[in-house]
GROMACS .gro file of C-alpha atoms in nm:
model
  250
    1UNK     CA    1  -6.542   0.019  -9.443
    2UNK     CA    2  -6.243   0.011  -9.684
    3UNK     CA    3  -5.894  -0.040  -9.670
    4UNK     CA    4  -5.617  -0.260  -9.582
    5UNK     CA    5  -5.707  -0.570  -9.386
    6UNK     CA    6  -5.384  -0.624  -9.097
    7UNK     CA    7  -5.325  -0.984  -8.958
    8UNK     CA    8  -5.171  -1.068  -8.631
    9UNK     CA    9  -5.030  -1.441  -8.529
   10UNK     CA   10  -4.776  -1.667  -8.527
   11UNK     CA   11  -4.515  -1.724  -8.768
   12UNK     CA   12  -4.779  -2.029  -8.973
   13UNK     CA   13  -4.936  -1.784  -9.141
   14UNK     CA   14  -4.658  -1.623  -9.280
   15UNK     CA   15  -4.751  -1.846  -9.526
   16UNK     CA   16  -5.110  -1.828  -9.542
   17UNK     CA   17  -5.237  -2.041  -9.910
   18UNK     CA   18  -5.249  -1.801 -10.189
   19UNK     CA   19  -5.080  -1.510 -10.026
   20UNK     CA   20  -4.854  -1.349 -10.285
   21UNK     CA   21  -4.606  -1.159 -10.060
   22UNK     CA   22  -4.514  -0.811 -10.221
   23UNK     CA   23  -4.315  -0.682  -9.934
   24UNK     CA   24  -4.151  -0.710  -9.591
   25UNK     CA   25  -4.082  -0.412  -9.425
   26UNK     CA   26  -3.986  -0.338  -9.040
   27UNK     CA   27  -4.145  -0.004  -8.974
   28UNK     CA   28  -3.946   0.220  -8.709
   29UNK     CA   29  -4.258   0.385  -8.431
   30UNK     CA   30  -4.193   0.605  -8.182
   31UNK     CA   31  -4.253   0.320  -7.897
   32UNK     CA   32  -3.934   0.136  -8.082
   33UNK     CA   33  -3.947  -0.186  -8.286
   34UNK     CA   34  -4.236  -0.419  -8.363
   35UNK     CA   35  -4.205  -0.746  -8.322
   36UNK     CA   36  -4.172  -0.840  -8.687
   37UNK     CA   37  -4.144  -0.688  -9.051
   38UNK     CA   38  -4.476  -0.616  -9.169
   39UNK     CA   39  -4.524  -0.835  -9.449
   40UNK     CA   40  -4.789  -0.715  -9.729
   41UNK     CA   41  -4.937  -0.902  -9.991
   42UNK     CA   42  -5.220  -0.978 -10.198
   43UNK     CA   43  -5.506  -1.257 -10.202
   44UNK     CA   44  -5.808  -1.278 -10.348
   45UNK     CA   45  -5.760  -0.962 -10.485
   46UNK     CA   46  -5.707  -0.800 -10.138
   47UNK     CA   47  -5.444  -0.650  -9.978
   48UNK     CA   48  -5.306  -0.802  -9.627
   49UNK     CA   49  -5.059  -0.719  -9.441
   50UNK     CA   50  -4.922  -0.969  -9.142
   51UNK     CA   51  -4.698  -0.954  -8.872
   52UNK     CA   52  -4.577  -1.186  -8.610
   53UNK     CA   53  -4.695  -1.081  -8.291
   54UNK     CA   54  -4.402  -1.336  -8.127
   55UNK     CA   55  -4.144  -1.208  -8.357
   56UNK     CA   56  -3.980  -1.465  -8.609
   57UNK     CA   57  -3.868  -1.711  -8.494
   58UNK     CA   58  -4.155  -1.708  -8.207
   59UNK     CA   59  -3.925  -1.581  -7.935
   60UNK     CA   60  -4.133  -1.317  -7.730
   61UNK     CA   61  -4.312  -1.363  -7.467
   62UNK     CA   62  -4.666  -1.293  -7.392
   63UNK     CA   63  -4.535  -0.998  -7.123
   64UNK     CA   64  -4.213  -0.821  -7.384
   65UNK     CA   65  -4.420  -0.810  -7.698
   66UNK     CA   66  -4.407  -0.436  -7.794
   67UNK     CA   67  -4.769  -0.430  -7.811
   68UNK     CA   68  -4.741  -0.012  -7.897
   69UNK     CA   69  -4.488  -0.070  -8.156
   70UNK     CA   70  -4.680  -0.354  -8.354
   71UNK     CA   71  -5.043  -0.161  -8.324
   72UNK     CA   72  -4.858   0.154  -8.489
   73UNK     CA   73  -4.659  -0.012  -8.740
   74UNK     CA   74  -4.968  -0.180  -8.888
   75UNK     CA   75  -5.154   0.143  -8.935
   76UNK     CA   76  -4.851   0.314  -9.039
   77UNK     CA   77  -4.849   0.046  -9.346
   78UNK     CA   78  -5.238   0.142  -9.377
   79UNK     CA   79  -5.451  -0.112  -9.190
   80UNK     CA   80  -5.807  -0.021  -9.067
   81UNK     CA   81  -5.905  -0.363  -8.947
   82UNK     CA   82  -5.746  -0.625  -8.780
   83UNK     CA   83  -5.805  -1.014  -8.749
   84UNK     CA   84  -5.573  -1.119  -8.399
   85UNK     CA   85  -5.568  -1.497  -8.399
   86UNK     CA   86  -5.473  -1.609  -8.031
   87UNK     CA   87  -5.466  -1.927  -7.890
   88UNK     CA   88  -5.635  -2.021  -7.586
   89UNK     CA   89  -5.743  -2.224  -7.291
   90UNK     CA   90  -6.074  -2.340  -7.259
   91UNK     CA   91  -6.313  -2.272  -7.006
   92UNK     CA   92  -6.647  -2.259  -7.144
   93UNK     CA   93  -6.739  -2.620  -7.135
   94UNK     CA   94  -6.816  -2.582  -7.536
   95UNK     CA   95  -6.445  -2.521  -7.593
   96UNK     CA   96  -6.288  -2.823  -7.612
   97UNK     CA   97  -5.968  -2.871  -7.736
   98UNK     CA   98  -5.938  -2.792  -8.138
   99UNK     CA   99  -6.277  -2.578  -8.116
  100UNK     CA  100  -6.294  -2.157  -8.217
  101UNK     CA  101  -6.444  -1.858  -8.062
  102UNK     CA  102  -6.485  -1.483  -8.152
  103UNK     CA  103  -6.524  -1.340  -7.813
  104UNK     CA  104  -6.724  -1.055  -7.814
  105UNK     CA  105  -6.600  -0.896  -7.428
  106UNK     CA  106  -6.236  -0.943  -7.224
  107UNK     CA  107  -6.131  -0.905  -6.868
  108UNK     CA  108  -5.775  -0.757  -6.854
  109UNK     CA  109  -5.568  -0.939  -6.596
  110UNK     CA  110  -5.222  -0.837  -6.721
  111UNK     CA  111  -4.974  -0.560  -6.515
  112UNK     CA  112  -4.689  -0.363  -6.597
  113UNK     CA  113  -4.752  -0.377  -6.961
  114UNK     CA  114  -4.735  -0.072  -7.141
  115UNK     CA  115  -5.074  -0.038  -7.218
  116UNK     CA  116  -5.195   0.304  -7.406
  117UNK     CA  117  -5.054   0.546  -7.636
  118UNK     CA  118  -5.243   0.843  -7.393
  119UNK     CA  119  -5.002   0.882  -7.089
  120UNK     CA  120  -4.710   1.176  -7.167
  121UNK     CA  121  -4.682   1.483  -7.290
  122UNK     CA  122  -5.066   1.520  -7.335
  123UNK     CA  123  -5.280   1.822  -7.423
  124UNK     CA  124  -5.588   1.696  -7.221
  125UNK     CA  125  -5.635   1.357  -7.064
  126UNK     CA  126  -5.780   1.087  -7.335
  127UNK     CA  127  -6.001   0.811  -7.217
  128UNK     CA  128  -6.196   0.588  -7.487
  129UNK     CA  129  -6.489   0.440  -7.503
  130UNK     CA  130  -6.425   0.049  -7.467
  131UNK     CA  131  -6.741  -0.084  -7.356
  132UNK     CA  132  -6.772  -0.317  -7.656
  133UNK     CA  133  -6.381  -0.411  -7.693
  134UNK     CA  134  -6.415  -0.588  -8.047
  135UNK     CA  135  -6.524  -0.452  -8.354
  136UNK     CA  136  -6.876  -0.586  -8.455
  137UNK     CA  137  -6.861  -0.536  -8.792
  138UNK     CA  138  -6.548  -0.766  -8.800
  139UNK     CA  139  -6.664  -1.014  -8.594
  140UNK     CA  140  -6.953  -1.106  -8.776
  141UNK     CA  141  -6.734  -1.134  -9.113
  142UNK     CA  142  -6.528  -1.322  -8.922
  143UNK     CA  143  -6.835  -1.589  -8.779
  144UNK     CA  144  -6.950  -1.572  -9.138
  145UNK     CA  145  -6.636  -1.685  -9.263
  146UNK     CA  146  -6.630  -1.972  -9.020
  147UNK     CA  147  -6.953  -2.091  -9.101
  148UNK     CA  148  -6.901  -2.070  -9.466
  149UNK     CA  149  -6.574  -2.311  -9.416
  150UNK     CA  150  -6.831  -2.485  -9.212
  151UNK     CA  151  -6.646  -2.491  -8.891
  152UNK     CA  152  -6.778  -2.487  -8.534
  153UNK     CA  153  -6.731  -2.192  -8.335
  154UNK     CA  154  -6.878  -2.041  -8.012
  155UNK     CA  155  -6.989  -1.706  -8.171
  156UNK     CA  156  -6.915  -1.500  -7.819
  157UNK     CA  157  -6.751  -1.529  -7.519
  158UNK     CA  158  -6.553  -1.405  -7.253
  159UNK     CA  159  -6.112  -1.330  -7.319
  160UNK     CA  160  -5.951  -1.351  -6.963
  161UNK     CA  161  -5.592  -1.187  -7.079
  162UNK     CA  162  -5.349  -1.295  -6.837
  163UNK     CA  163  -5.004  -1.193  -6.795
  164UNK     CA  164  -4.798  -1.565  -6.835
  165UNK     CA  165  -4.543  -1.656  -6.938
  166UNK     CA  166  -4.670  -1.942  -6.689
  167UNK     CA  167  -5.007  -2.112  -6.744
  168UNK     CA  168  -5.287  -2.062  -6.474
  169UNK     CA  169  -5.294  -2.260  -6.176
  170UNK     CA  170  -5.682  -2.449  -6.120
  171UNK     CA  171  -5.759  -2.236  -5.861
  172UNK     CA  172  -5.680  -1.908  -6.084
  173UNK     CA  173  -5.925  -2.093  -6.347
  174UNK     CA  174  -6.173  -2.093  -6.112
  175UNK     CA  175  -6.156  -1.744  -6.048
  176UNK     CA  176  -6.122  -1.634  -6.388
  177UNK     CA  177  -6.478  -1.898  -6.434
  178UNK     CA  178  -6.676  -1.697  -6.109
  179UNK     CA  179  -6.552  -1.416  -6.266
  180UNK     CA  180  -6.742  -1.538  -6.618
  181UNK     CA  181  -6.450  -1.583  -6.826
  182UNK     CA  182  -6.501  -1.793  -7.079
  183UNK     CA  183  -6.123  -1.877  -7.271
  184UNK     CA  184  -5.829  -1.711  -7.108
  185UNK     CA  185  -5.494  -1.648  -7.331
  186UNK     CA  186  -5.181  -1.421  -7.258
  187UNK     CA  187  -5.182  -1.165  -7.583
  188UNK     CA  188  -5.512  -1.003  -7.572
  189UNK     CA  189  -5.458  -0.704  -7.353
  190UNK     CA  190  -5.341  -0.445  -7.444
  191UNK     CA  191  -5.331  -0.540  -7.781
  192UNK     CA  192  -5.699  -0.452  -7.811
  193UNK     CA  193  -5.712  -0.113  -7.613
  194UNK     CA  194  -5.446  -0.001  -7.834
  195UNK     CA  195  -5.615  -0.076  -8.154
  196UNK     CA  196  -5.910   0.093  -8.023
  197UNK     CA  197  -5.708   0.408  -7.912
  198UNK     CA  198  -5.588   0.435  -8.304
  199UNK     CA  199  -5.906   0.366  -8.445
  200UNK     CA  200  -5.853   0.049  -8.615
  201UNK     CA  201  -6.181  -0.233  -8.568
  202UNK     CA  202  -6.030  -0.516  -8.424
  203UNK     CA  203  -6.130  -0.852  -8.353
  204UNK     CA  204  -5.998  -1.182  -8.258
  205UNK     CA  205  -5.997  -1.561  -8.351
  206UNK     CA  206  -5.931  -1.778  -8.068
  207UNK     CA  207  -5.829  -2.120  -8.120
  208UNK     CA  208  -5.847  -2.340  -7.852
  209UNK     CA  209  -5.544  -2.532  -7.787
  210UNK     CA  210  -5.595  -2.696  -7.473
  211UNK     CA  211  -5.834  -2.693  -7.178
  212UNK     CA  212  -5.744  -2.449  -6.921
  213UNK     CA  213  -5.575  -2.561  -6.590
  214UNK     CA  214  -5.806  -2.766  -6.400
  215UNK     CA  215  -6.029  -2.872  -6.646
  216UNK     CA  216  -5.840  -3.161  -6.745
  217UNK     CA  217  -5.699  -3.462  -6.573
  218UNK     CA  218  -5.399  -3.463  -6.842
  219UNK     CA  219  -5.108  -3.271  -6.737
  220UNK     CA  220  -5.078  -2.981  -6.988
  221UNK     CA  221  -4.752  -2.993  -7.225
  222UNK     CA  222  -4.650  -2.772  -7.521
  223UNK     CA  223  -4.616  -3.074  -7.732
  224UNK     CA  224  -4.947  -3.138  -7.654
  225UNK     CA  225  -5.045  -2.759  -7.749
  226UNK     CA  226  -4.798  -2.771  -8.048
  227UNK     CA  227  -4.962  -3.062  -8.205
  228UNK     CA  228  -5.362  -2.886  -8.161
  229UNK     CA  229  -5.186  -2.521  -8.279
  230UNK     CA  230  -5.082  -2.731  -8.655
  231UNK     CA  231  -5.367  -2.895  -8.720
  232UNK     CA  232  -5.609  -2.567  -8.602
  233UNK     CA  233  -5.351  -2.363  -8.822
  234UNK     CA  234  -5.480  -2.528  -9.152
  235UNK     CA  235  -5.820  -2.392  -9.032
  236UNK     CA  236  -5.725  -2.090  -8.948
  237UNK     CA  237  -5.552  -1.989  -9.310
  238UNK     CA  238  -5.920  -2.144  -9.463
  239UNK     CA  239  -6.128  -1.910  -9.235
  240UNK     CA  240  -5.859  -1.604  -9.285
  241UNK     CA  241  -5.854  -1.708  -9.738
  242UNK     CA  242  -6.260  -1.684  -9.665
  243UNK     CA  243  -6.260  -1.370  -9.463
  244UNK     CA  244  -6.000  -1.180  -9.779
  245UNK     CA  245  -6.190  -1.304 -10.054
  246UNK     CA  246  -6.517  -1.166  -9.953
  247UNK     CA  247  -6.665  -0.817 -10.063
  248UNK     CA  248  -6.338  -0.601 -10.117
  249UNK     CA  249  -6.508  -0.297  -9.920
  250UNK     CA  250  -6.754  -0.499  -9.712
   0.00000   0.00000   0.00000
């Protein structure tokens, strides 16, 4: 595989260690605006290009990201493969607060989200293939790049998307649980399908920023999550420097 990695996130790594930014540019798709200028630069000899899924500041939520726009716009600026870094509640009972997955499967929760690119004006009805919904071949650079920085990680798992803005009640936990999710976040449907549906290998970095309702007796805040999103940042921008400095067509 060669090309342009693509990054999706918050606004941290905007300023990912070592990333010398070349370029912002907010690319115009036919599904409207993405959430962000693409921003493309270079590290470790590697071109990346980044853009904040929330916008910037981090003002969308989970349910009005333009999901179609921000899938197009990255491989309108070239991406073939795509690192999503999401964070998460954790169910699993290895997921503790601070801790990583790469899921390798997702149950899609989410409604009214505009969800494929396959759906007017259509020459013959498109379905794909989505039986695996993250890209192996980036999910394994992605656990190798973890356990190079030598951090922990579940190396699979179960992504219950669901449609927030509102965290789960305990009793839709336990659902999600019977239902054998394993993490449940708000961003990765239909982020994924859509990726698929332009043929860009996709995968996704959870960080686990608190555990999910019910699992806890502490009440969940968002100073609380604020405070586990910085410190799993620094992480993050390791495992992501790791990742872009590995073999350039790998």
């Amino acid at each position: 595989m060669s090309g342009i990695w693509g990054l999706i996130g918050g606004t941290g790594l905007s300023a990912l260690d070592g990333l010398e930014i070349e370029s912002e540019e907010l690319i115009q798709t036919p599904w409207g605006a993405p959430s962000a200028p693409v921003v493309r630069g270079r590290i470790g000899g590697q071109t990346v290009c980044f853009l904040a899924r929330h916008g910037h500041p981090h003002r969308i939520p989970p349910h009005r990201v333009n999901y179609r726009a921000n899938l197009w716009a990255l491989r309108e600026a070239g991406v073939d493969r795509i690192v999503a870094v999401n964070a998460v509640g954790g169910i699993h009972p290895q997921l503790q607060t601070g801790t990583f997955c790469v899921p390798d499967q997702l149950i899609d929760y989410t409604w009214g989200r505009a969800s494929t690119y396959f759906e007017d004006d259509l020459q013959s009805v498109t379905h794909i293939d989505f039986t695996s919904p993250y890209d192996e071949s980036v999910r394994e650079r992605l656990l190798a790049a973890l356990k190079a920085q030598n951090i922990g990680c579940l190396p699979y798992g179960v992504y219950a998307a669901t449609q927030g803005p509102r965290l789960e009640t305990a009793a839709e936990i336990r659902r999600l649980e019977r239902d054998g999710a394993d993490l449940v976040g708000m961003t990765g449907m239909p982020e994924a399908a859509l990726a698929r549906e332009l043929g860009l290998a996709y995968a996704c970095l959870a960080l686990v920023v608190n555990p999910a309702a019910g699992k806890a007796t502490e009440v969940i805040t968002m100073e609380a999550i604020e405070a586990v999103v910085l410190a799993g940042m620094q992480q993050v921008k390791a495992v992501l420097q790791r990742l872009l400095q590995g073999p350039p067509h790998a």
